[in-house]
Short mmCIF file of C-alpha atoms and ligand atoms in Angstrom, two decimals:
data_model
loop_
_atom_site.label_atom_id
_atom_site.label_comp_id
_atom_site.label_asym_id
_atom_site.label_seq_id
_atom_site.Cartn_x
_atom_site.Cartn_y
_atom_site.Cartn_z
CA UNK A 1 237.34 202.25 5.26
CA UNK A 2 238.65 205.60 4.19
CA UNK A 3 239.55 206.07 0.56
CA UNK A 4 243.25 206.13 -0.30
CA UNK A 5 243.00 209.71 -1.56
CA UNK A 6 241.68 210.92 1.76
CA UNK A 7 244.71 209.78 3.67
CA UNK A 8 248.17 210.93 2.73
CA UNK A 9 250.59 208.04 2.84
CA UNK A 10 254.00 208.99 4.09
CA UNK A 11 256.47 208.23 1.31
CA UNK A 12 259.59 208.72 3.34
CA UNK A 13 261.84 205.83 4.29
CA UNK A 14 259.40 203.25 3.03
CA UNK A 15 260.57 200.06 4.69
CA UNK A 16 257.74 197.99 3.28
CA UNK A 17 259.63 197.59 -0.01
CA UNK A 18 263.17 197.93 1.29
CA UNK A 19 265.10 195.83 3.77
CA UNK A 20 263.13 194.18 6.50
CA UNK A 21 263.58 191.84 9.41
CA UNK A 22 263.14 188.10 8.88
CA UNK A 23 260.08 186.83 10.77
CA UNK A 24 260.81 185.76 14.36
CA UNK A 25 257.54 184.25 15.54
CA UNK A 26 257.14 183.05 19.13
CA UNK A 27 256.17 179.40 19.29
CA UNK A 28 252.68 178.42 20.36
CA UNK A 29 253.60 174.77 20.96
CA UNK A 30 253.77 175.13 24.73
CA UNK A 31 250.39 176.71 25.32
CA UNK A 32 247.30 174.99 26.49
CA UNK A 33 243.87 176.52 25.87
CA UNK A 34 240.71 174.52 26.60
CA UNK A 35 237.98 174.41 23.98
CA UNK A 36 235.42 175.73 26.41
CA UNK A 37 235.55 177.78 29.61
CA UNK A 38 232.67 178.14 32.04
CA UNK A 39 233.22 180.14 35.22
CA UNK A 40 235.61 179.61 38.13
CA UNK A 41 233.45 179.53 41.24
CA UNK A 42 234.22 178.16 44.70
CA UNK A 43 237.54 176.69 43.60
CA UNK A 44 236.18 174.81 40.57
CA UNK A 45 235.60 175.38 36.88
CA UNK A 46 231.82 175.12 36.46
CA UNK A 47 229.39 175.29 33.56
CA UNK A 48 227.07 178.29 33.28
CA UNK A 49 223.55 177.82 34.67
CA UNK A 50 221.91 178.92 31.42
CA UNK A 51 224.34 177.14 29.11
CA UNK A 52 225.13 180.17 26.96
CA UNK A 53 228.59 180.57 25.42
CA UNK A 54 230.28 183.05 23.08
CA UNK A 55 233.50 182.81 21.04
CA UNK A 56 236.73 184.54 21.86
CA UNK A 57 238.73 185.13 18.66
CA UNK A 58 242.29 185.97 17.75
CA UNK A 59 242.02 189.51 16.31
CA UNK A 60 245.12 188.97 14.15
CA UNK A 61 243.67 185.94 12.32
CA UNK A 62 239.91 186.04 13.13
CA UNK A 63 240.24 182.41 14.26
CA UNK A 64 238.18 181.18 17.18
CA UNK A 65 240.39 180.39 20.17
CA UNK A 66 237.79 179.09 22.63
CA UNK A 67 234.19 179.30 23.75
CA UNK A 68 233.51 181.20 26.92
CA UNK A 69 230.42 181.23 29.14
CA UNK A 70 228.10 184.21 29.22
CA UNK A 71 227.33 184.64 32.92
CA UNK A 72 223.74 185.02 34.14
CA UNK A 73 222.37 186.52 37.36
CA UNK A 74 222.36 183.02 38.85
CA UNK A 75 226.07 182.54 38.02
CA UNK A 76 226.95 185.89 39.59
CA UNK A 77 224.85 185.03 42.63
CA UNK A 78 226.65 181.68 43.06
CA UNK A 79 230.01 183.45 42.82
CA UNK A 80 229.03 186.11 45.37
CA UNK A 81 227.73 183.42 47.78
CA UNK A 82 231.02 181.51 47.44
CA UNK A 83 232.99 184.69 48.04
CA UNK A 84 230.91 185.59 51.11
CA UNK A 85 231.31 182.15 52.60
CA UNK A 86 235.06 182.16 51.98
CA UNK A 87 235.26 185.61 53.57
CA UNK A 88 233.40 184.56 56.70
CA UNK A 89 235.02 181.15 57.08
CA UNK A 90 238.64 181.67 56.03
CA UNK A 91 239.95 184.83 54.51
CA UNK A 92 238.82 187.43 57.07
CA UNK A 93 240.10 185.22 59.88
CA UNK A 94 243.49 184.36 58.38
CA UNK A 95 246.56 186.23 59.59
CA UNK A 96 248.08 188.76 57.21
CA UNK A 97 251.22 186.67 57.16
CA UNK A 98 249.37 183.63 55.84
CA UNK A 99 247.43 185.65 53.29
CA UNK A 100 250.77 187.03 52.12
CA UNK A 101 252.11 183.51 51.65
CA UNK A 102 249.30 182.66 49.24
CA UNK A 103 249.80 185.90 47.31
CA UNK A 104 253.56 185.29 47.01
CA UNK A 105 252.75 181.83 45.70
CA UNK A 106 250.53 183.28 42.97
CA UNK A 107 253.29 185.75 42.03
CA UNK A 108 255.88 182.99 41.69
CA UNK A 109 253.53 180.83 39.63
CA UNK A 110 252.89 183.71 37.22
CA UNK A 111 256.65 183.94 36.75
CA UNK A 112 256.93 180.19 36.17
CA UNK A 113 254.19 180.32 33.52
CA UNK A 114 255.28 183.65 32.06
CA UNK A 115 255.87 182.41 28.53
CA UNK A 116 252.53 180.70 28.19
CA UNK A 117 250.72 183.69 29.67
CA UNK A 118 252.48 186.13 27.32
CA UNK A 119 251.68 184.09 24.20
CA UNK A 120 248.02 183.64 25.16
CA UNK A 121 247.74 187.36 25.94
CA UNK A 122 249.02 188.24 22.47
CA UNK A 123 246.78 185.68 20.76
CA UNK A 124 243.61 186.72 22.57
CA UNK A 125 244.17 190.48 22.59
CA UNK A 126 246.37 191.23 19.56
CA UNK A 127 249.16 193.01 21.41
CA UNK A 128 252.80 192.47 20.32
CA UNK A 129 254.51 189.62 22.15
CA UNK A 130 257.33 191.99 23.11
CA UNK A 131 254.83 194.00 25.13
CA UNK A 132 253.02 191.08 26.77
CA UNK A 133 256.34 189.35 27.51
CA UNK A 134 258.23 192.41 28.80
CA UNK A 135 255.47 194.54 30.29
CA UNK A 136 252.15 192.83 31.04
CA UNK A 137 253.32 189.57 32.57
CA UNK A 138 256.29 190.84 34.65
CA UNK A 139 254.18 193.73 35.96
CA UNK A 140 251.33 191.34 36.84
CA UNK A 141 253.75 189.20 38.88
CA UNK A 142 255.22 192.41 40.32
CA UNK A 143 251.82 193.52 41.62
CA UNK A 144 251.29 190.22 43.42
CA UNK A 145 254.80 190.38 44.92
CA UNK A 146 254.32 193.98 46.00
CA UNK A 147 250.93 193.51 47.66
CA UNK A 148 251.97 190.19 49.23
CA UNK A 149 254.49 192.30 51.14
CA UNK A 150 251.77 194.56 52.53
CA UNK A 151 249.45 191.77 53.73
CA UNK A 152 251.01 191.56 57.22
CA UNK A 153 251.96 195.23 57.47
CA UNK A 154 248.64 197.01 57.13
CA UNK A 155 249.01 198.58 60.57
CA UNK A 156 252.27 200.16 59.44
CA UNK A 157 250.66 201.43 56.25
CA UNK A 158 248.14 203.40 58.28
CA UNK A 159 249.79 204.15 61.65
CA UNK A 160 247.43 204.76 64.54
CA UNK A 161 244.44 203.44 62.59
CA UNK A 162 242.82 200.06 62.59
CA UNK A 163 242.47 198.81 59.02
CA UNK A 164 239.59 196.40 58.44
CA UNK A 165 238.65 194.54 55.26
CA UNK A 166 235.33 195.31 53.54
CA UNK A 167 234.02 191.87 52.57
CA UNK A 168 233.26 190.86 48.96
CA UNK A 169 234.80 192.96 46.18
CA UNK A 170 233.20 192.97 42.70
CA UNK A 171 235.75 193.76 40.01
CA UNK A 172 235.23 194.45 36.31
CA UNK A 173 238.15 194.78 33.93
CA UNK A 174 238.77 195.81 30.30
CA UNK A 175 240.51 194.19 27.33
CA UNK A 176 243.61 196.32 26.92
CA UNK A 177 245.78 194.76 29.68
CA UNK A 178 243.76 191.67 30.59
CA UNK A 179 246.16 189.86 32.94
CA UNK A 180 247.70 193.02 34.32
CA UNK A 181 244.30 194.54 35.12
CA UNK A 182 243.30 191.32 36.89
CA UNK A 183 246.50 191.58 38.95
CA UNK A 184 245.89 195.27 39.73
CA UNK A 185 242.48 194.37 41.07
CA UNK A 186 243.04 191.00 42.75
CA UNK A 187 246.39 191.55 44.52
CA UNK A 188 245.44 194.53 46.76
CA UNK A 189 241.98 193.07 47.50
CA UNK A 190 243.55 189.81 48.73
CA UNK A 191 246.28 191.55 50.70
CA UNK A 192 243.68 193.58 52.59
CA UNK A 193 241.62 190.48 53.45
CA UNK A 194 238.73 190.77 50.98
CA UNK A 195 237.31 188.03 48.77
CA UNK A 196 236.61 188.54 45.10
CA UNK A 197 234.18 188.13 42.20
CA UNK A 198 235.91 189.33 39.04
CA UNK A 199 234.69 189.58 35.46
CA UNK A 200 237.21 189.66 32.60
CA UNK A 201 236.38 191.56 29.40
CA UNK A 202 234.41 189.50 26.88
CA UNK A 203 237.05 189.78 24.13
CA UNK A 204 240.02 188.80 26.33
CA UNK A 205 239.05 186.21 28.96
CA UNK A 206 241.82 183.66 28.38
CA UNK A 207 244.65 184.87 30.63
CA UNK A 208 242.07 185.31 33.39
CA UNK A 209 241.15 181.65 32.96
CA UNK A 210 244.87 180.80 33.20
CA UNK A 211 245.08 182.91 36.34
CA UNK A 212 242.11 180.96 37.72
CA UNK A 213 244.10 177.75 37.08
CA UNK A 214 247.06 179.26 38.92
CA UNK A 215 244.85 180.23 41.86
CA UNK A 216 243.45 176.70 41.92
CA UNK A 217 246.96 175.22 41.83
CA UNK A 218 248.13 177.66 44.52
CA UNK A 219 245.47 176.04 46.70
CA UNK A 220 243.76 179.23 47.83
CA UNK A 221 240.78 178.43 50.07
CA UNK A 222 237.77 177.80 47.81
CA UNK A 223 235.72 180.87 46.99
CA UNK A 224 238.37 183.46 47.85
CA UNK A 225 238.73 184.38 44.15
CA UNK A 226 235.88 183.69 41.70
CA UNK A 227 235.87 184.49 37.97
CA UNK A 228 232.56 184.98 36.16
CA UNK A 229 232.78 185.35 32.37
CA UNK A 230 230.40 187.45 30.32
CA UNK A 231 229.77 190.91 28.87
CA UNK A 232 228.00 194.06 30.06
CA UNK A 233 224.94 192.35 31.54
CA UNK A 234 227.10 190.08 33.66
CA UNK A 235 229.09 193.12 34.81
CA UNK A 236 225.87 194.91 35.72
CA UNK A 237 224.72 191.87 37.74
CA UNK A 238 227.91 192.12 39.82
CA UNK A 239 227.45 195.86 40.31
CA UNK A 240 223.80 195.41 41.39
CA UNK A 241 224.32 192.42 43.68
CA UNK A 242 223.23 193.42 47.20
CA UNK A 243 225.90 191.33 48.96
CA UNK A 244 228.87 193.00 47.24
CA UNK A 245 230.64 195.59 49.42
CA UNK A 246 232.92 197.23 46.91
CA UNK A 247 233.08 197.75 43.15
CA UNK A 248 236.33 198.32 41.29
CA UNK A 249 235.91 199.09 37.60
CA UNK A 250 238.31 199.85 34.77
CA UNK A 251 236.80 200.67 31.39
CA UNK A 252 235.04 203.37 29.43
CA UNK A 253 233.81 206.61 30.96
CA UNK A 254 230.30 205.84 29.65
CA UNK A 255 230.04 202.57 31.58
CA UNK A 256 231.77 204.15 34.59
CA UNK A 257 228.97 206.73 34.79
CA UNK A 258 226.30 203.99 34.56
CA UNK A 259 227.98 202.14 37.44
CA UNK A 260 228.29 205.26 39.56
CA UNK A 261 224.54 205.89 39.17
CA UNK A 262 223.67 202.23 39.78
CA UNK A 263 225.40 202.07 43.16
CA UNK A 264 224.48 205.56 44.39
CA UNK A 265 223.02 205.26 47.88
CA UNK A 266 223.87 201.56 48.23
CA UNK A 267 226.80 202.14 50.57
CA UNK A 268 229.15 200.21 48.28
CA UNK A 269 232.64 201.62 47.99
CA UNK A 270 233.72 202.50 44.45
CA UNK A 271 236.88 203.00 42.42
CA UNK A 272 236.71 203.92 38.75
CA UNK A 273 239.61 203.97 36.33
CA UNK A 274 238.20 205.38 33.10
CA UNK A 275 239.23 206.99 29.83
CA UNK A 276 241.96 209.45 29.03
CA UNK A 277 243.23 211.88 26.43
CA UNK A 278 246.78 212.52 27.54
CA UNK A 279 248.75 215.53 26.37
CA UNK A 280 252.38 215.01 25.46
CA UNK A 281 254.09 218.43 25.47
CA UNK A 282 257.44 219.07 23.79
CA UNK A 283 259.38 222.25 24.46
CA UNK A 284 262.05 223.69 22.19
CA UNK A 285 264.76 222.81 24.73
CA UNK A 286 263.89 219.08 24.77
CA UNK A 287 266.18 216.39 23.42
CA UNK A 288 264.13 215.92 20.28
CA UNK A 289 265.19 212.42 19.23
CA UNK A 290 264.51 211.09 22.72
CA UNK A 291 261.14 212.85 22.77
CA UNK A 292 260.16 211.41 19.39
CA UNK A 293 260.92 207.91 20.67
CA UNK A 294 258.82 208.61 23.78
CA UNK A 295 255.90 209.88 21.70
CA UNK A 296 256.04 206.77 19.51
CA UNK A 297 256.11 204.55 22.59
CA UNK A 298 253.29 206.56 24.18
CA UNK A 299 250.76 206.06 21.39
CA UNK A 300 251.78 203.50 18.76
CA UNK A 301 253.15 200.54 20.70
CA UNK A 302 250.17 198.50 21.90
CA UNK A 303 248.04 200.07 19.11
CA UNK A 304 247.07 203.01 21.32
CA UNK A 305 245.02 200.59 23.41
CA UNK A 306 246.11 202.32 26.61
CA UNK A 307 243.87 204.64 28.61
CA UNK A 308 246.90 206.76 29.50
CA UNK A 309 248.19 206.81 25.87
CA UNK A 310 249.80 210.10 24.79
CA UNK A 311 247.18 210.73 22.10
CA UNK A 312 247.51 214.54 21.88
CA UNK A 313 250.87 215.98 20.94
CA UNK A 314 251.63 219.65 21.60
CA UNK A 315 254.86 220.95 20.09
CA UNK A 316 256.42 224.37 20.65
CA UNK A 317 255.90 226.25 17.40
CA UNK A 318 259.53 226.86 16.42
CA UNK A 319 260.41 223.14 16.48
CA UNK A 320 257.11 221.88 15.03
CA UNK A 321 258.41 221.13 11.52
CA UNK A 322 261.46 219.29 12.81
CA UNK A 323 259.43 217.18 15.27
CA UNK A 324 256.79 216.37 12.68
CA UNK A 325 259.41 215.29 10.09
CA UNK A 326 261.25 213.12 12.58
CA UNK A 327 258.00 211.63 13.79
CA UNK A 328 256.85 210.68 10.30
CA UNK A 329 260.26 209.15 9.55
CA UNK A 330 260.18 207.09 12.73
CA UNK A 331 256.54 206.07 12.19
CA UNK A 332 257.41 204.69 8.78
CA UNK A 333 259.89 202.28 10.37
CA UNK A 334 257.31 200.77 12.73
CA UNK A 335 256.55 197.14 11.97
CA UNK A 336 252.83 196.41 11.94
CA UNK A 337 251.65 192.81 11.85
CA UNK A 338 251.73 189.40 13.53
CA UNK A 339 251.51 190.03 17.29
CA UNK A 340 253.49 186.85 17.94
CA UNK A 341 256.47 188.06 15.90
CA UNK A 342 259.19 189.39 18.21
CA UNK A 343 259.94 192.22 15.73
CA UNK A 344 256.40 193.57 15.70
CA UNK A 345 255.89 197.07 17.10
CA UNK A 346 252.18 197.49 16.40
CA UNK A 347 249.88 194.47 16.66
CA UNK A 348 246.22 193.89 15.81
CA UNK A 349 243.32 196.08 16.88
CA UNK A 350 241.53 194.18 19.63
CA UNK A 351 238.19 193.65 17.87
CA UNK A 352 236.20 194.44 14.75
CA UNK A 353 234.05 196.87 16.75
CA UNK A 354 237.10 198.75 17.99
CA UNK A 355 238.52 199.00 14.46
CA UNK A 356 235.19 200.42 13.28
CA UNK A 357 235.31 203.00 16.06
CA UNK A 358 238.82 204.08 15.05
CA UNK A 359 237.86 204.34 11.37
CA UNK A 360 234.78 206.35 12.27
CA UNK A 361 237.02 208.90 14.01
CA UNK A 362 239.31 209.07 10.98
CA UNK A 363 236.28 209.80 8.82
CA UNK A 364 235.26 212.65 11.12
CA UNK A 365 238.81 213.93 10.64
CA UNK A 366 238.50 213.85 6.87
CA UNK A 367 235.07 215.52 6.95
CA UNK A 368 236.44 218.36 9.08
CA UNK A 369 239.46 218.96 6.89
CA UNK A 370 242.13 217.41 9.10
CA UNK A 371 245.38 216.31 7.45
CA UNK A 372 245.75 212.59 8.00
CA UNK A 373 249.04 210.81 7.47
CA UNK A 374 249.24 207.05 7.65
CA UNK A 375 252.37 204.98 7.20
CA UNK A 376 252.46 202.56 4.30
CA UNK A 377 252.26 199.22 5.98
CA UNK A 378 251.65 195.90 4.27
CA UNK A 379 248.79 194.43 6.29
CA UNK A 380 247.81 190.78 6.59
CA UNK A 381 244.64 189.78 4.66
CA UNK A 382 242.74 188.71 7.74
CA UNK A 383 242.43 190.36 11.12
CA UNK A 384 241.84 193.91 12.34
CA UNK A 385 244.57 196.45 11.63
CA UNK A 386 245.25 200.15 11.68
CA UNK A 387 248.51 201.69 10.45
CA UNK A 388 250.11 204.34 12.69
CA UNK A 389 248.31 207.61 11.96
CA UNK A 390 249.24 211.25 12.53
CA UNK A 391 246.51 213.89 12.35
CA UNK A 392 247.36 217.55 11.74
CA UNK A 393 245.32 220.69 11.05
CA UNK A 394 242.98 220.10 13.98
CA UNK A 395 241.68 222.59 16.52
CA UNK A 396 240.94 222.22 20.22
CA UNK A 397 237.24 221.65 19.63
CA UNK A 398 237.78 218.84 17.14
CA UNK A 399 236.34 215.42 18.03
CA UNK A 400 239.72 213.79 17.43
CA UNK A 401 241.30 216.12 19.98
CA UNK A 402 238.53 215.91 22.56
CA UNK A 403 237.43 212.26 22.54
CA UNK A 404 239.23 209.05 23.39
CA UNK A 405 239.86 207.03 20.18
CA UNK A 406 241.75 204.09 21.71
CA UNK A 407 243.77 203.42 18.57
CA UNK A 408 247.17 204.27 17.03
CA UNK A 409 246.06 207.81 16.17
CA UNK A 410 248.04 210.86 17.28
CA UNK A 411 246.90 214.47 16.85
CA UNK A 412 249.55 217.16 16.53
CA UNK A 413 249.11 220.82 17.48
CA UNK A 414 251.45 223.67 18.32
CA UNK A 415 251.82 226.20 21.16
CA UNK A 416 253.98 229.25 21.82
CA UNK A 417 254.15 229.67 25.62
CA UNK A 418 253.98 227.30 28.61
CA UNK A 419 250.70 228.95 29.63
CA UNK A 420 249.16 228.17 26.24
CA UNK A 421 250.41 224.56 26.44
CA UNK A 422 248.82 224.19 29.88
CA UNK A 423 245.53 225.64 28.78
CA UNK A 424 245.35 223.32 25.78
CA UNK A 425 246.47 220.27 27.78
CA UNK A 426 243.74 220.84 30.37
CA UNK A 427 241.03 221.55 27.82
CA UNK A 428 239.46 218.07 27.83
CA UNK A 429 236.93 216.29 30.04
CA UNK A 430 239.64 213.78 31.01
CA UNK A 431 242.55 213.96 33.43
CA UNK A 432 244.36 210.66 33.57
CA UNK A 433 247.93 211.24 32.43
CA UNK A 434 250.33 213.48 30.58
CA UNK A 435 253.95 213.99 29.57
CA UNK A 436 256.41 216.88 29.43
CA UNK A 437 259.66 216.97 27.47
CA UNK A 438 262.15 219.69 28.39
CA UNK A 439 265.73 220.22 29.52
CA UNK A 440 264.64 222.54 32.34
CA UNK A 441 263.72 221.15 35.74
CA UNK A 442 261.75 224.29 36.62
CA UNK A 443 259.58 223.81 33.53
CA UNK A 444 258.93 220.21 34.53
CA UNK A 445 257.69 221.32 37.95
CA UNK A 446 255.66 224.19 36.54
CA UNK A 447 253.94 222.05 33.93
CA UNK A 448 253.37 218.94 36.04
CA UNK A 449 251.83 221.08 38.79
CA UNK A 450 249.57 222.75 36.27
CA UNK A 451 248.32 219.74 34.33
CA UNK A 452 245.17 218.30 35.94
CA UNK A 453 246.04 214.63 35.56
CA UNK A 454 246.72 211.83 38.01
CA UNK A 455 249.87 210.47 36.36
CA UNK A 456 252.58 212.62 34.81
CA UNK A 457 255.82 211.63 33.17
CA UNK A 458 258.79 213.90 32.50
CA UNK A 459 261.18 213.07 29.65
CA UNK A 460 259.70 209.58 29.43
CA UNK A 461 256.25 208.06 28.93
CA UNK A 462 254.15 205.03 29.86
CA UNK A 463 256.35 203.81 32.69
CA UNK A 464 254.60 201.76 35.37
CA UNK A 465 255.57 200.33 38.72
CA UNK A 466 253.54 198.46 41.36
CA UNK A 467 254.71 200.91 44.04
CA UNK A 468 253.35 203.91 42.20
CA UNK A 469 249.70 205.00 42.46
CA UNK A 470 247.67 205.35 39.26
CA UNK A 471 244.33 207.04 38.63
CA UNK A 472 242.63 210.12 37.25
CA UNK A 473 240.81 213.37 37.79
CA UNK A 474 237.57 214.60 36.20
CA UNK A 475 236.00 212.07 33.82
CA UNK A 476 239.04 209.79 34.09
CA UNK A 477 237.75 208.33 37.32
CA UNK A 478 238.09 208.30 41.07
CA UNK A 479 240.34 206.58 43.56
CA UNK A 480 243.86 205.27 43.04
CA UNK A 481 245.24 201.83 42.27
CA UNK A 482 248.81 200.75 42.88
CA UNK A 483 251.20 201.61 45.68
CA UNK A 484 250.16 202.24 49.24
CA UNK A 485 247.24 204.31 47.92
CA UNK A 486 245.90 201.15 46.26
CA UNK A 487 245.26 199.52 49.65
CA UNK A 488 242.85 202.19 50.82
CA UNK A 489 239.88 201.44 48.54
CA UNK A 490 239.74 197.91 50.03
CA UNK A 491 239.83 198.98 53.67
CA UNK A 492 237.84 200.71 56.31
CA UNK A 493 240.08 202.60 58.70
P1 ADP B 501 235.79 199.28 26.56
O1 ADP B 501 235.28 200.40 25.71
O2 ADP B 501 237.18 199.47 27.06
O3 ADP B 501 235.48 197.92 26.07
P2 ADP B 501 233.71 199.00 28.47
O4 ADP B 501 233.47 199.99 29.55
O5 ADP B 501 232.67 198.78 27.45
O6 ADP B 501 235.07 199.46 27.91
O7 ADP B 501 234.07 197.58 29.08
C1 ADP B 501 234.88 197.41 30.21
C2 ADP B 501 234.32 196.28 31.04
O8 ADP B 501 233.03 196.65 31.53
C3 ADP B 501 234.12 194.98 30.28
O9 ADP B 501 234.46 193.91 31.14
C4 ADP B 501 232.63 195.00 29.98
O10 ADP B 501 232.09 193.71 29.80
C5 ADP B 501 232.08 195.64 31.23
N1 ADP B 501 230.77 196.30 31.09
C6 ADP B 501 230.19 196.80 29.97
N2 ADP B 501 228.98 197.35 30.26
C7 ADP B 501 228.79 197.20 31.60
C8 ADP B 501 227.74 197.58 32.53
N3 ADP B 501 226.66 198.23 32.12
N4 ADP B 501 227.90 197.27 33.82
C9 ADP B 501 229.02 196.65 34.25
N5 ADP B 501 230.03 196.27 33.44
C10 ADP B 501 229.93 196.53 32.14
#
C-alpha cells in the first residue's frame, strides 16, 4: 500500500464524517448457489475428470462462495465432442425460426431470474448492485432478444449471399461483465447456427453456472451450449483444440496476442476484444457539470473494471482548474463499499491480484512525481478496495497514461487546440473507445473522425445497446461484437 503522505486526500466536502445514506442492502435470501460446480457438458452438470477444484470468493468479504472445477484437456475434449455432435445432429439442421424460439426462451428466463442473477453477479464480482441490476442483467437479456430476432433473417442481413454457420465456437470471457460477456458471445453464435464451448473467468464463474441452469431449463438440445470452468490452461486447451472452428476472446491484450499466435495457420476464425485506454476530451464550450458526471460514470462506477473506461481525461487548458475542482468535489461524494447496498457507487476490486496491480501503478505514479488525489473513503476491514483516484502532473509517456490499469484511476492532462487533443488521444497502443464533450456539432464530427477507436461517445459515456457494434483498433482487438456486425464472425458467406 502507498503511504498516506504520498497520496493527497481531498479534504473538500468530506461526506465520510458528515451526513450519509442509511444502508439499503439488497437481500440475498432468494439466491441459490451450489457448494460445488463442475462443468456443464452435453446438457448435464458433470464432475471434472481430474477432480480438481478452486474457490470462487466474494471480493467484498473474502468469503468463499463456492468451489468450481478446474477444467483439464479431457474436460475440454468432452465439451467439444458434445458440441460437435449437437451441431451435426440438431443445431445446424434446425430452422432459423426454431433456433430463434430457443433463444427467445433464454432471454425471457434471464428476465424472470433477473434479481437472483444481479445479486450473484455483485457477490461474485464485487460490482455495485445498481450496475448489475440496471446494466448487466437487462443488457444480457437484451442481447438474447436481439439475436433471437436475427435467427430466421440471416438472408436479409446479408442480401444476395448465402450465410452458413461455422461449426463449434470456442469462447473465452473475462471477469468484468461475466453474464453480459457470456450473452455477447452465446447469443450471436446460437442465432447463426453454431454450437458452443465457453469458459467463464476463474474469479467470476457463478452467473455462467446460473446461465447453464437456464439453458438446461430452456431445454436446448444437449450439447448446443457447454460451459467448461477453469483458468488460463483450460482456455488454452479450447484455443488449441483441433475440432473448434472459431475462437472468440475477450480479455487482456497479452493473452489476446498469445491466442492470435496459437491459432495462426489453423484456419480458425478469430475475434479479439482486448484492452483499452480511452480518452475523454472536454472542450471549453462543453456543459461542464454534465461532462463531470459523464467522466465520473466513465471511470469510477464499476471500479474502472471496464475495457472501454474513460481512463485518460484531456481538458482544454482554460477550463482545467474549474473541471478539476468540480471533479474532486464530485469524487468525494462517491459512496465506496458494500456492492449489495443500493446506494453504493464504487464496489470492491474484483480480486487481490487486481488490487495489487492497481497499487503497483499508483506507486509508479508516486516514483515519477505524479500528483495523486484519493477521496477519503471509510473502507470495510475485509475485502479489496480502492478509493476513487485522480492523477495529475503526468506526461504522455507516463506508464499511468499509456497502460491499462483497470481500476478507479483517472489521469488528467490539458490541451490547447483540437489538433493537440487528437494527437494526445491517439498516442497509445490501444483504440477501443473515447468520448468528446462539446457544444459544437462540427467539433464532434471532427474529433470522432480523428480518434482511432472503435466506439465513440459524444456528450455521454459508456452507453451500450445490443444493436450497436463494439470493438477496437490497434491493440484493442479485431472484429466486432453486437449489432448486425456481430453476426459476421460466426458465419461464412
Ligand atoms: P484479465 O486481465 O481481464 O483477467 P485475462 O486475459 O488474463 O484478462 O483473462 C481473460 C480470460 O482469458 C479468462 O477467462 C482467463 O482464464 C483466460 N485466459 C488466461 N490465459 C489464457 C490463455 N493463455 N489462453 C486462453 N485463455 C486464457
